[in-house]
């Protein structure tokens, strides 16, 4: 799959989501559906957005015992989305279970991506709340290696780590990077951020952009600016 901008559809209802997408008219951006919308609307929202012709990253960040994740992934495999994810913190057995559950009888499956550390977690939180003394970058790299060794397709990570992840796990190992902000935009609760342009130069395959597009006065213009900065087109 080619490099792309993924819009995070962090809306509470189907109506708000579809009204947002209607603004794009002929364009069909790659979109991310997360917990808020999926829990509110269920699988029907996936089918509806797929029918409209969008690629979908279903961002449910599964994290449970291997058997539970395997079975849940098997259910999700029928939704036929383009990308799904798990927390790498669930460890290798869980990631392998996820991969097994996601693979359909004919051998096809969605891309499976692992979340390393949330981009809202900073070094202080890692040390003082999660009691992880290993430096942030080392944990991200180890989680990425675990994901690669388990057969996953890539990781969600900060754009600040994308280059190093590729250097360690190979060029083909995908990096999906949230924490994107325009140079002149609000940071919000994200802590490890980068502009679309820098992310494009730093080895991100997909940038995930929420509020800088969804809360913009002109979301279509903000999306186009993102594509231009990230893809250079
Ligand atoms: O609004 P904003 O651009 O910060 O949205 C980023 C999106 O990416 C949100 O949907 C958030 O849940 C998601 N995400 C993240 N950090 C991760 C994984 C996912 O911000 N590590």
mmCIF file of N, CA, C and O in Angstrom, residues 55-153:
data_model
loop_
_atom_site.group_PDB
_atom_site.id
_atom_site.type_symbol
_atom_site.label_atom_id
_atom_site.label_comp_id
_atom_site.label_asym_id
_atom_site.label_seq_id
_atom_site.Cartn_x
_atom_site.Cartn_y
_atom_site.Cartn_z
ATOM 1 N N UNK A 55 -10.753 3.537 2.253
ATOM 2 C CA UNK A 55 -9.944 2.532 2.943
ATOM 3 C C UNK A 55 -10.101 2.800 4.428
ATOM 4 O O UNK A 55 -10.237 3.960 4.837
ATOM 5 N N UNK A 56 -10.077 1.727 5.237
ATOM 6 C CA UNK A 56 -10.328 1.887 6.671
ATOM 7 C C UNK A 56 -9.227 1.250 7.531
ATOM 8 O O UNK A 56 -8.840 0.093 7.324
ATOM 9 N N UNK A 57 -8.758 2.044 8.478
ATOM 10 C CA UNK A 57 -7.888 1.546 9.546
ATOM 11 C C UNK A 57 -8.769 1.465 10.792
ATOM 12 O O UNK A 57 -9.230 2.485 11.297
ATOM 13 N N UNK A 58 -9.043 0.235 11.252
ATOM 14 C CA UNK A 58 -9.881 0.045 12.439
ATOM 15 C C UNK A 58 -8.956 0.010 13.662
ATOM 16 O O UNK A 58 -8.233 -0.957 13.891
ATOM 17 N N UNK A 59 -9.003 1.107 14.410
ATOM 18 C CA UNK A 59 -8.043 1.339 15.503
ATOM 19 C C UNK A 59 -8.672 0.995 16.843
ATOM 20 O O UNK A 59 -9.138 1.869 17.563
ATOM 21 N N UNK A 60 -8.690 -0.311 17.153
ATOM 22 C CA UNK A 60 -9.300 -0.740 18.419
ATOM 23 C C UNK A 60 -8.237 -1.143 19.437
ATOM 24 O O UNK A 60 -8.562 -1.434 20.581
ATOM 25 N N UNK A 61 -6.989 -1.179 19.020
ATOM 26 C CA UNK A 61 -5.846 -1.436 19.929
ATOM 27 C C UNK A 61 -6.123 -2.599 20.878
ATOM 28 O O UNK A 61 -6.143 -2.440 22.100
ATOM 29 N N UNK A 62 -6.315 -3.792 20.308
ATOM 30 C CA UNK A 62 -6.619 -4.946 21.149
ATOM 31 C C UNK A 62 -5.456 -5.280 22.091
ATOM 32 O O UNK A 62 -4.286 -5.183 21.703
ATOM 33 N N UNK A 63 -5.802 -5.658 23.314
ATOM 34 C CA UNK A 63 -4.782 -5.989 24.325
ATOM 35 C C UNK A 63 -5.443 -6.890 25.364
ATOM 36 O O UNK A 63 -6.168 -6.419 26.233
ATOM 37 N N UNK A 64 -5.223 -8.196 25.251
ATOM 38 C CA UNK A 64 -5.841 -9.151 26.183
ATOM 39 C C UNK A 64 -5.025 -10.441 26.090
ATOM 40 O O UNK A 64 -3.967 -10.459 25.459
ATOM 41 N N UNK A 65 -5.521 -11.525 26.672
ATOM 42 C CA UNK A 65 -4.768 -12.774 26.581
ATOM 43 C C UNK A 65 -4.822 -13.270 25.127
ATOM 44 O O UNK A 65 -5.756 -12.940 24.379
ATOM 45 N N UNK A 66 -3.791 -14.039 24.692
ATOM 46 C CA UNK A 66 -3.690 -14.433 23.282
ATOM 47 C C UNK A 66 -4.960 -15.055 22.701
ATOM 48 O O UNK A 66 -5.383 -14.705 21.598
ATOM 49 N N UNK A 67 -5.591 -15.957 23.444
ATOM 50 C CA UNK A 67 -6.769 -16.642 22.902
ATOM 51 C C UNK A 67 -7.928 -15.666 22.658
ATOM 52 O O UNK A 67 -8.607 -15.738 21.631
ATOM 53 N N UNK A 68 -8.121 -14.732 23.567
ATOM 54 C CA UNK A 68 -9.208 -13.759 23.422
ATOM 55 C C UNK A 68 -8.958 -12.855 22.225
ATOM 56 O O UNK A 68 -9.866 -12.561 21.438
ATOM 57 N N UNK A 69 -7.708 -12.416 22.079
ATOM 58 C CA UNK A 69 -7.368 -11.528 20.956
ATOM 59 C C UNK A 69 -7.496 -12.290 19.629
ATOM 60 O O UNK A 69 -8.023 -11.757 18.645
ATOM 61 N N UNK A 70 -7.065 -13.537 19.619
ATOM 62 C CA UNK A 70 -7.175 -14.343 18.397
ATOM 63 C C UNK A 70 -8.643 -14.454 17.963
ATOM 64 O O UNK A 70 -8.989 -14.249 16.797
ATOM 65 N N UNK A 71 -9.503 -14.739 18.919
ATOM 66 C CA UNK A 71 -10.931 -14.918 18.597
ATOM 67 C C UNK A 71 -11.579 -13.593 18.175
ATOM 68 O O UNK A 71 -12.397 -13.547 17.254
ATOM 69 N N UNK A 72 -11.189 -12.528 18.842
ATOM 70 C CA UNK A 72 -11.737 -11.212 18.482
ATOM 71 C C UNK A 72 -11.277 -10.811 17.079
ATOM 72 O O UNK A 72 -12.060 -10.286 16.275
ATOM 73 N N UNK A 73 -10.016 -11.104 16.769
ATOM 74 C CA UNK A 73 -9.491 -10.774 15.436
ATOM 75 C C UNK A 73 -10.188 -11.582 14.349
ATOM 76 O O UNK A 73 -10.400 -11.111 13.232
ATOM 77 N N UNK A 74 -10.545 -12.809 14.690
ATOM 78 C CA UNK A 74 -11.239 -13.636 13.721
ATOM 79 C C UNK A 74 -12.600 -13.003 13.381
ATOM 80 O O UNK A 74 -13.037 -13.006 12.222
ATOM 81 N N UNK A 75 -13.251 -12.429 14.381
ATOM 82 C CA UNK A 75 -14.521 -11.728 14.132
ATOM 83 C C UNK A 75 -14.260 -10.502 13.251
ATOM 84 O O UNK A 75 -14.960 -10.258 12.255
ATOM 85 N N UNK A 76 -13.209 -9.741 13.604
ATOM 86 C CA UNK A 76 -12.913 -8.516 12.836
ATOM 87 C C UNK A 76 -12.510 -8.826 11.398
ATOM 88 O O UNK A 76 -12.706 -8.003 10.503
ATOM 89 N N UNK A 77 -11.946 -10.015 11.166
ATOM 90 C CA UNK A 77 -11.489 -10.350 9.810
ATOM 91 C C UNK A 77 -12.644 -10.285 8.801
ATOM 92 O O UNK A 77 -12.451 -9.992 7.632
ATOM 93 N N UNK A 78 -13.870 -10.537 9.291
ATOM 94 C CA UNK A 78 -15.032 -10.516 8.388
ATOM 95 C C UNK A 78 -15.448 -9.104 7.986
ATOM 96 O O UNK A 78 -16.243 -8.924 7.069
ATOM 97 N N UNK A 79 -14.943 -8.097 8.696
ATOM 98 C CA UNK A 79 -15.297 -6.715 8.337
ATOM 99 C C UNK A 79 -14.503 -6.231 7.130
ATOM 100 O O UNK A 79 -14.793 -5.184 6.560
ATOM 101 N N UNK A 80 -13.419 -6.974 6.805
ATOM 102 C CA UNK A 80 -12.661 -6.678 5.595
ATOM 103 C C UNK A 80 -12.122 -5.245 5.572
ATOM 104 O O UNK A 80 -12.229 -4.552 4.557
ATOM 105 N N UNK A 81 -11.563 -4.799 6.696
ATOM 106 C CA UNK A 81 -10.930 -3.473 6.715
ATOM 107 C C UNK A 81 -9.503 -3.607 6.171
ATOM 108 O O UNK A 81 -9.016 -4.721 5.955
ATOM 109 N N UNK A 82 -8.843 -2.480 5.966
ATOM 110 C CA UNK A 82 -7.503 -2.506 5.367
ATOM 111 C C UNK A 82 -6.394 -2.650 6.409
ATOM 112 O O UNK A 82 -5.313 -3.137 6.101
ATOM 113 N N UNK A 83 -6.683 -2.193 7.639
ATOM 114 C CA UNK A 83 -5.644 -2.194 8.671
ATOM 115 C C UNK A 83 -6.302 -2.299 10.049
ATOM 116 O O UNK A 83 -7.337 -1.669 10.277
ATOM 117 N N UNK A 84 -5.729 -3.117 10.934
ATOM 118 C CA UNK A 84 -6.201 -3.189 12.332
ATOM 119 C C UNK A 84 -4.973 -3.193 13.229
ATOM 120 O O UNK A 84 -3.846 -3.343 12.747
ATOM 121 N N UNK A 85 -5.201 -3.075 14.544
ATOM 122 C CA UNK A 85 -4.024 -3.022 15.415
ATOM 123 C C UNK A 85 -4.227 -3.675 16.777
ATOM 124 O O UNK A 85 -5.351 -3.957 17.194
ATOM 125 N N UNK A 86 -3.073 -3.912 17.439
ATOM 126 C CA UNK A 86 -3.030 -4.449 18.804
ATOM 127 C C UNK A 86 -1.972 -3.636 19.557
ATOM 128 O O UNK A 86 -1.172 -2.935 18.933
ATOM 129 N N UNK A 87 -1.970 -3.752 20.885
ATOM 130 C CA UNK A 87 -0.887 -3.153 21.679
ATOM 131 C C UNK A 87 0.284 -4.130 21.722
ATOM 132 O O UNK A 87 0.102 -5.283 22.152
ATOM 133 N N UNK A 88 1.462 -3.675 21.346
ATOM 134 C CA UNK A 88 2.644 -4.546 21.430
ATOM 135 C C UNK A 88 2.918 -4.952 22.879
ATOM 136 O O UNK A 88 3.548 -5.985 23.125
ATOM 137 N N UNK A 89 2.406 -4.168 23.832
ATOM 138 C CA UNK A 89 2.590 -4.494 25.250
ATOM 139 C C UNK A 89 1.926 -5.834 25.612
ATOM 140 O O UNK A 89 2.223 -6.413 26.658
ATOM 141 N N UNK A 90 1.047 -6.323 24.732
ATOM 142 C CA UNK A 90 0.428 -7.649 24.946
ATOM 143 C C UNK A 90 1.402 -8.791 24.710
ATOM 144 O O UNK A 90 1.092 -9.945 25.007
ATOM 145 N N UNK A 91 2.573 -8.469 24.140
ATOM 146 C CA UNK A 91 3.688 -9.397 23.923
ATOM 147 C C UNK A 91 3.471 -10.375 22.746
ATOM 148 O O UNK A 91 2.398 -10.422 22.154
ATOM 149 N N UNK A 92 4.553 -11.116 22.450
ATOM 150 C CA UNK A 92 4.619 -11.887 21.202
ATOM 151 C C UNK A 92 3.515 -12.930 21.041
ATOM 152 O O UNK A 92 2.947 -13.066 19.951
ATOM 153 N N UNK A 93 3.201 -13.648 22.105
ATOM 154 C CA UNK A 93 2.185 -14.706 21.968
ATOM 155 C C UNK A 93 0.844 -14.085 21.567
ATOM 156 O O UNK A 93 0.110 -14.640 20.741
ATOM 157 N N UNK A 94 0.549 -12.918 22.142
ATOM 158 C CA UNK A 94 -0.713 -12.260 21.788
ATOM 159 C C UNK A 94 -0.681 -11.768 20.339
ATOM 160 O O UNK A 94 -1.664 -11.889 19.610
ATOM 161 N N UNK A 95 0.459 -11.207 19.927
ATOM 162 C CA UNK A 95 0.544 -10.695 18.537
ATOM 163 C C UNK A 95 0.428 -11.837 17.535
ATOM 164 O O UNK A 95 -0.236 -11.711 16.508
ATOM 165 N N UNK A 96 1.058 -12.966 17.847
ATOM 166 C CA UNK A 96 0.950 -14.128 16.942
ATOM 167 C C UNK A 96 -0.487 -14.640 16.896
ATOM 168 O O UNK A 96 -0.996 -15.022 15.844
ATOM 169 N N UNK A 97 -1.156 -14.635 18.043
ATOM 170 C CA UNK A 97 -2.560 -15.041 18.100
ATOM 171 C C UNK A 97 -3.420 -14.119 17.248
ATOM 172 O O UNK A 97 -4.317 -14.570 16.518
ATOM 173 N N UNK A 98 -3.126 -12.814 17.327
ATOM 174 C CA UNK A 98 -3.886 -11.826 16.554
ATOM 175 C C UNK A 98 -3.740 -12.105 15.057
ATOM 176 O O UNK A 98 -4.715 -12.088 14.297
ATOM 177 N N UNK A 99 -2.513 -12.389 14.657
ATOM 178 C CA UNK A 99 -2.229 -12.648 13.249
ATOM 179 C C UNK A 99 -2.985 -13.892 12.765
ATOM 180 O O UNK A 99 -3.578 -13.900 11.675
ATOM 181 N N UNK A 100 -2.976 -14.917 13.593
ATOM 182 C CA UNK A 100 -3.665 -16.164 13.256
ATOM 183 C C UNK A 100 -5.171 -15.928 13.122
ATOM 184 O O UNK A 100 -5.798 -16.371 12.161
ATOM 185 N N UNK A 101 -5.728 -15.204 14.094
ATOM 186 C CA UNK A 101 -7.168 -14.960 14.073
ATOM 187 C C UNK A 101 -7.591 -14.116 12.883
ATOM 188 O O UNK A 101 -8.679 -14.278 12.329
ATOM 189 N N UNK A 102 -6.714 -13.199 12.486
ATOM 190 C CA UNK A 102 -7.039 -12.258 11.422
ATOM 191 C C UNK A 102 -6.978 -12.891 10.026
ATOM 192 O O UNK A 102 -7.619 -12.425 9.089
ATOM 193 N N UNK A 103 -6.182 -13.962 9.903
ATOM 194 C CA UNK A 103 -5.992 -14.575 8.589
ATOM 195 C C UNK A 103 -7.215 -15.409 8.194
ATOM 196 O O UNK A 103 -7.617 -16.319 8.916
ATOM 197 N N UNK A 104 -7.795 -15.059 7.036
ATOM 198 C CA UNK A 104 -9.006 -15.762 6.576
ATOM 199 C C UNK A 104 -8.648 -17.127 5.999
ATOM 200 O O UNK A 104 -7.461 -17.409 5.753
ATOM 201 N N UNK A 105 -9.672 -17.932 5.763
ATOM 202 C CA UNK A 105 -9.446 -19.300 5.270
ATOM 203 C C UNK A 105 -8.649 -19.294 3.965
ATOM 204 O O UNK A 105 -7.846 -20.200 3.707
ATOM 205 N N UNK A 106 -8.835 -18.257 3.119
ATOM 206 C CA UNK A 106 -8.116 -18.217 1.833
ATOM 207 C C UNK A 106 -6.714 -17.609 1.961
ATOM 208 O O UNK A 106 -6.035 -17.365 0.958
ATOM 209 N N UNK A 107 -6.275 -17.331 3.204
ATOM 210 C CA UNK A 107 -4.914 -16.831 3.421
ATOM 211 C C UNK A 107 -4.792 -15.320 3.384
ATOM 212 O O UNK A 107 -3.730 -14.777 3.714
ATOM 213 N N UNK A 108 -5.839 -14.611 2.973
ATOM 214 C CA UNK A 108 -5.760 -13.145 2.913
ATOM 215 C C UNK A 108 -6.036 -12.571 4.313
ATOM 216 O O UNK A 108 -6.658 -13.213 5.154
ATOM 217 N N UNK A 109 -5.577 -11.344 4.522
ATOM 218 C CA UNK A 109 -5.870 -10.656 5.787
ATOM 219 C C UNK A 109 -5.597 -9.162 5.658
ATOM 220 O O UNK A 109 -4.915 -8.709 4.732
ATOM 221 N N UNK A 110 -6.126 -8.404 6.629
ATOM 222 C CA UNK A 110 -5.830 -6.976 6.723
ATOM 223 C C UNK A 110 -4.397 -6.805 7.224
ATOM 224 O O UNK A 110 -3.841 -7.726 7.822
ATOM 225 N N UNK A 111 -3.845 -5.615 7.012
ATOM 226 C CA UNK A 111 -2.542 -5.317 7.607
ATOM 227 C C UNK A 111 -2.706 -5.305 9.128
ATOM 228 O O UNK A 111 -3.726 -4.814 9.635
ATOM 229 N N UNK A 112 -1.723 -5.857 9.822
ATOM 230 C CA UNK A 112 -1.772 -5.866 11.290
ATOM 231 C C UNK A 112 -0.599 -5.056 11.846
ATOM 232 O O UNK A 112 0.564 -5.354 11.574
ATOM 233 N N UNK A 113 -0.957 -4.053 12.624
ATOM 234 C CA UNK A 113 0.011 -3.075 13.119
ATOM 235 C C UNK A 113 0.013 -3.116 14.643
ATOM 236 O O UNK A 113 -1.055 -3.296 15.242
ATOM 237 N N UNK A 114 1.174 -2.943 15.269
ATOM 238 C CA UNK A 114 1.230 -2.912 16.736
ATOM 239 C C UNK A 114 1.461 -1.491 17.228
ATOM 240 O O UNK A 114 2.251 -0.750 16.640
ATOM 241 N N UNK A 115 0.784 -1.132 18.300
ATOM 242 C CA UNK A 115 1.055 0.153 18.951
ATOM 243 C C UNK A 115 2.263 -0.050 19.851
ATOM 244 O O UNK A 115 2.298 -1.001 20.637
ATOM 245 N N UNK A 116 3.251 0.810 19.725
ATOM 246 C CA UNK A 116 4.423 0.709 20.622
ATOM 247 C C UNK A 116 4.074 1.468 21.902
ATOM 248 O O UNK A 116 3.391 0.944 22.765
ATOM 249 N N UNK A 117 4.511 2.704 22.018
ATOM 250 C CA UNK A 117 4.074 3.538 23.139
ATOM 251 C C UNK A 117 3.126 4.586 22.595
ATOM 252 O O UNK A 117 3.368 5.140 21.517
ATOM 253 N N UNK A 118 2.069 4.876 23.340
ATOM 254 C CA UNK A 118 1.146 5.924 22.897
ATOM 255 C C UNK A 118 1.913 7.237 22.785
ATOM 256 O O UNK A 118 2.794 7.528 23.602
ATOM 257 N N UNK A 119 1.559 8.019 21.782
ATOM 258 C CA UNK A 119 2.282 9.289 21.589
ATOM 259 C C UNK A 119 1.951 10.300 22.696
ATOM 260 O O UNK A 119 2.612 11.309 22.822
ATOM 261 N N UNK A 120 0.945 10.004 23.503
ATOM 262 C CA UNK A 120 0.630 10.893 24.635
ATOM 263 C C UNK A 120 1.458 10.540 25.881
ATOM 264 O O UNK A 120 1.407 11.253 26.879
ATOM 265 N N UNK A 121 2.199 9.436 25.813
ATOM 266 C CA UNK A 121 3.044 9.044 26.948
ATOM 267 C C UNK A 121 4.414 9.698 26.804
ATOM 268 O O UNK A 121 5.056 9.552 25.771
ATOM 269 N N UNK A 122 4.840 10.422 27.833
ATOM 270 C CA UNK A 122 6.182 10.995 27.765
ATOM 271 C C UNK A 122 7.122 10.232 28.710
ATOM 272 O O UNK A 122 6.701 9.324 29.427
ATOM 273 N N UNK A 123 8.387 10.618 28.686
ATOM 274 C CA UNK A 123 9.405 9.883 29.451
ATOM 275 C C UNK A 123 9.083 9.872 30.947
ATOM 276 O O UNK A 123 9.280 8.858 31.631
ATOM 277 N N UNK A 124 8.541 10.983 31.442
ATOM 278 C CA UNK A 124 8.229 11.092 32.868
ATOM 279 C C UNK A 124 7.115 10.105 33.261
ATOM 280 O O UNK A 124 7.214 9.419 34.274
ATOM 281 N N UNK A 125 6.074 10.035 32.428
ATOM 282 C CA UNK A 125 4.962 9.102 32.693
ATOM 283 C C UNK A 125 5.468 7.661 32.649
ATOM 284 O O UNK A 125 5.084 6.827 33.480
ATOM 285 N N UNK A 126 6.310 7.377 31.671
ATOM 286 C CA UNK A 126 6.859 6.025 31.514
ATOM 287 C C UNK A 126 7.582 5.599 32.789
ATOM 288 O O UNK A 126 7.384 4.497 33.298
ATOM 289 N N UNK A 127 8.377 6.507 33.325
ATOM 290 C CA UNK A 127 9.192 6.183 34.496
ATOM 291 C C UNK A 127 8.366 6.226 35.791
ATOM 292 O O UNK A 127 8.385 5.282 36.567
ATOM 293 N N UNK A 128 7.608 7.302 35.978
ATOM 294 C CA UNK A 128 6.956 7.511 37.274
ATOM 295 C C UNK A 128 5.617 6.798 37.434
ATOM 296 O O UNK A 128 5.235 6.461 38.543
ATOM 297 N N UNK A 129 4.890 6.589 36.338
ATOM 298 C CA UNK A 129 3.587 5.931 36.468
ATOM 299 C C UNK A 129 3.610 4.488 36.021
ATOM 300 O O UNK A 129 3.004 3.623 36.633
ATOM 301 N N UNK A 130 4.294 4.231 34.908
ATOM 302 C CA UNK A 130 4.319 2.852 34.393
ATOM 303 C C UNK A 130 5.488 2.066 34.977
ATOM 304 O O UNK A 130 5.599 0.869 34.747
ATOM 305 N N UNK A 131 6.362 2.769 35.698
ATOM 306 C CA UNK A 131 7.515 2.167 36.365
ATOM 307 C C UNK A 131 8.438 1.427 35.393
ATOM 308 O O UNK A 131 8.990 0.370 35.703
ATOM 309 N N UNK A 132 8.557 2.003 34.200
ATOM 310 C CA UNK A 132 9.482 1.444 33.206
ATOM 311 C C UNK A 132 10.715 2.346 33.176
ATOM 312 O O UNK A 132 10.643 3.509 32.772
ATOM 313 N N UNK A 133 11.828 1.807 33.649
ATOM 314 C CA UNK A 133 13.048 2.613 33.739
ATOM 315 C C UNK A 133 13.817 2.676 32.429
ATOM 316 O O UNK A 133 14.669 3.522 32.232
ATOM 317 N N UNK A 134 13.514 1.737 31.531
ATOM 318 C CA UNK A 134 14.182 1.728 30.225
ATOM 319 C C UNK A 134 13.783 2.997 29.469
ATOM 320 O O UNK A 134 12.617 3.370 29.487
ATOM 321 N N UNK A 135 14.749 3.666 28.820
ATOM 322 C CA UNK A 135 14.399 4.887 28.094
ATOM 323 C C UNK A 135 13.318 4.636 27.028
ATOM 324 O O UNK A 135 13.252 3.548 26.446
ATOM 325 N N UNK A 136 12.501 5.658 26.791
ATOM 326 C CA UNK A 136 11.378 5.581 25.845
ATOM 327 C C UNK A 136 11.795 4.939 24.523
ATOM 328 O O UNK A 136 11.169 3.997 24.038
ATOM 329 N N UNK A 137 12.882 5.468 23.940
ATOM 330 C CA UNK A 137 13.259 5.007 22.607
ATOM 331 C C UNK A 137 13.595 3.512 22.600
ATOM 332 O O UNK A 137 13.243 2.797 21.665
ATOM 333 N N UNK A 138 14.246 3.082 23.683
ATOM 334 C CA UNK A 138 14.606 1.660 23.755
ATOM 335 C C UNK A 138 13.346 0.780 23.854
ATOM 336 O O UNK A 138 13.289 -0.298 23.245
ATOM 337 N N UNK A 139 12.351 1.237 24.609
ATOM 338 C CA UNK A 139 11.122 0.426 24.715
ATOM 339 C C UNK A 139 10.417 0.386 23.355
ATOM 340 O O UNK A 139 9.935 -0.656 22.932
ATOM 341 N N UNK A 140 10.390 1.516 22.669
ATOM 342 C CA UNK A 140 9.727 1.558 21.353
ATOM 343 C C UNK A 140 10.423 0.603 20.391
ATOM 344 O O UNK A 140 9.774 -0.185 19.684
ATOM 345 N N UNK A 141 11.755 0.646 20.381
ATOM 346 C CA UNK A 141 12.498 -0.204 19.450
ATOM 347 C C UNK A 141 12.315 -1.690 19.777
ATOM 348 O O UNK A 141 12.165 -2.512 18.887
ATOM 349 N N UNK A 142 12.293 -2.013 21.069
ATOM 350 C CA UNK A 142 12.123 -3.410 21.461
ATOM 351 C C UNK A 142 10.706 -3.892 21.109
ATOM 352 O O UNK A 142 10.523 -4.996 20.587
ATOM 353 N N UNK A 143 9.708 -3.058 21.353
ATOM 354 C CA UNK A 143 8.332 -3.422 21.023
ATOM 355 C C UNK A 143 8.194 -3.611 19.503
ATOM 356 O O UNK A 143 7.505 -4.517 19.033
ATOM 357 N N UNK A 144 8.868 -2.739 18.749
ATOM 358 C CA UNK A 144 8.808 -2.844 17.285
ATOM 359 C C UNK A 144 9.458 -4.152 16.826
ATOM 360 O O UNK A 144 8.920 -4.859 15.961
ATOM 361 N N UNK A 145 10.592 -4.489 17.421
ATOM 362 C CA UNK A 145 11.282 -5.743 17.065
ATOM 363 C C UNK A 145 10.410 -6.951 17.407
ATOM 364 O O UNK A 145 10.299 -7.898 16.641
ATOM 365 N N UNK A 146 9.763 -6.899 18.577
ATOM 366 C CA UNK A 146 8.860 -7.997 18.967
ATOM 367 C C UNK A 146 7.745 -8.155 17.936
ATOM 368 O O UNK A 146 7.367 -9.272 17.573
ATOM 369 N N UNK A 147 7.217 -7.016 17.482
ATOM 370 C CA UNK A 147 6.122 -7.043 16.494
ATOM 371 C C UNK A 147 6.629 -7.631 15.179
ATOM 372 O O UNK A 147 5.971 -8.491 14.569
ATOM 373 N N UNK A 148 7.794 -7.187 14.735
ATOM 374 C CA UNK A 148 8.357 -7.687 13.474
ATOM 375 C C UNK A 148 8.636 -9.191 13.587
ATOM 376 O O UNK A 148 8.291 -9.966 12.686
ATOM 377 N N UNK A 149 9.221 -9.599 14.694
ATOM 378 C CA UNK A 149 9.544 -11.022 14.882
ATOM 379 C C UNK A 149 8.278 -11.879 14.977
ATOM 380 O O UNK A 149 8.309 -13.070 14.711
ATOM 381 N N UNK A 150 7.165 -11.268 15.383
ATOM 382 C CA UNK A 150 5.894 -12.008 15.480
ATOM 383 C C UNK A 150 5.170 -12.057 14.135
ATOM 384 O O UNK A 150 4.089 -12.634 14.036
ATOM 385 N N UNK A 151 5.738 -11.388 13.112
ATOM 386 C CA UNK A 151 5.155 -11.445 11.766
ATOM 387 C C UNK A 151 4.216 -10.306 11.431
ATOM 388 O O UNK A 151 3.544 -10.334 10.393
ATOM 389 N N UNK A 152 4.135 -9.284 12.310
ATOM 390 C CA UNK A 152 3.241 -8.164 12.024
ATOM 391 C C UNK A 152 3.809 -7.293 10.902
ATOM 392 O O UNK A 152 4.987 -7.392 10.553
ATOM 393 N N UNK A 153 2.951 -6.422 10.366
ATOM 394 C CA UNK A 153 3.349 -5.626 9.200
ATOM 395 C C UNK A 153 4.004 -4.308 9.558
ATOM 396 O O UNK A 153 4.602 -3.665 8.690
#
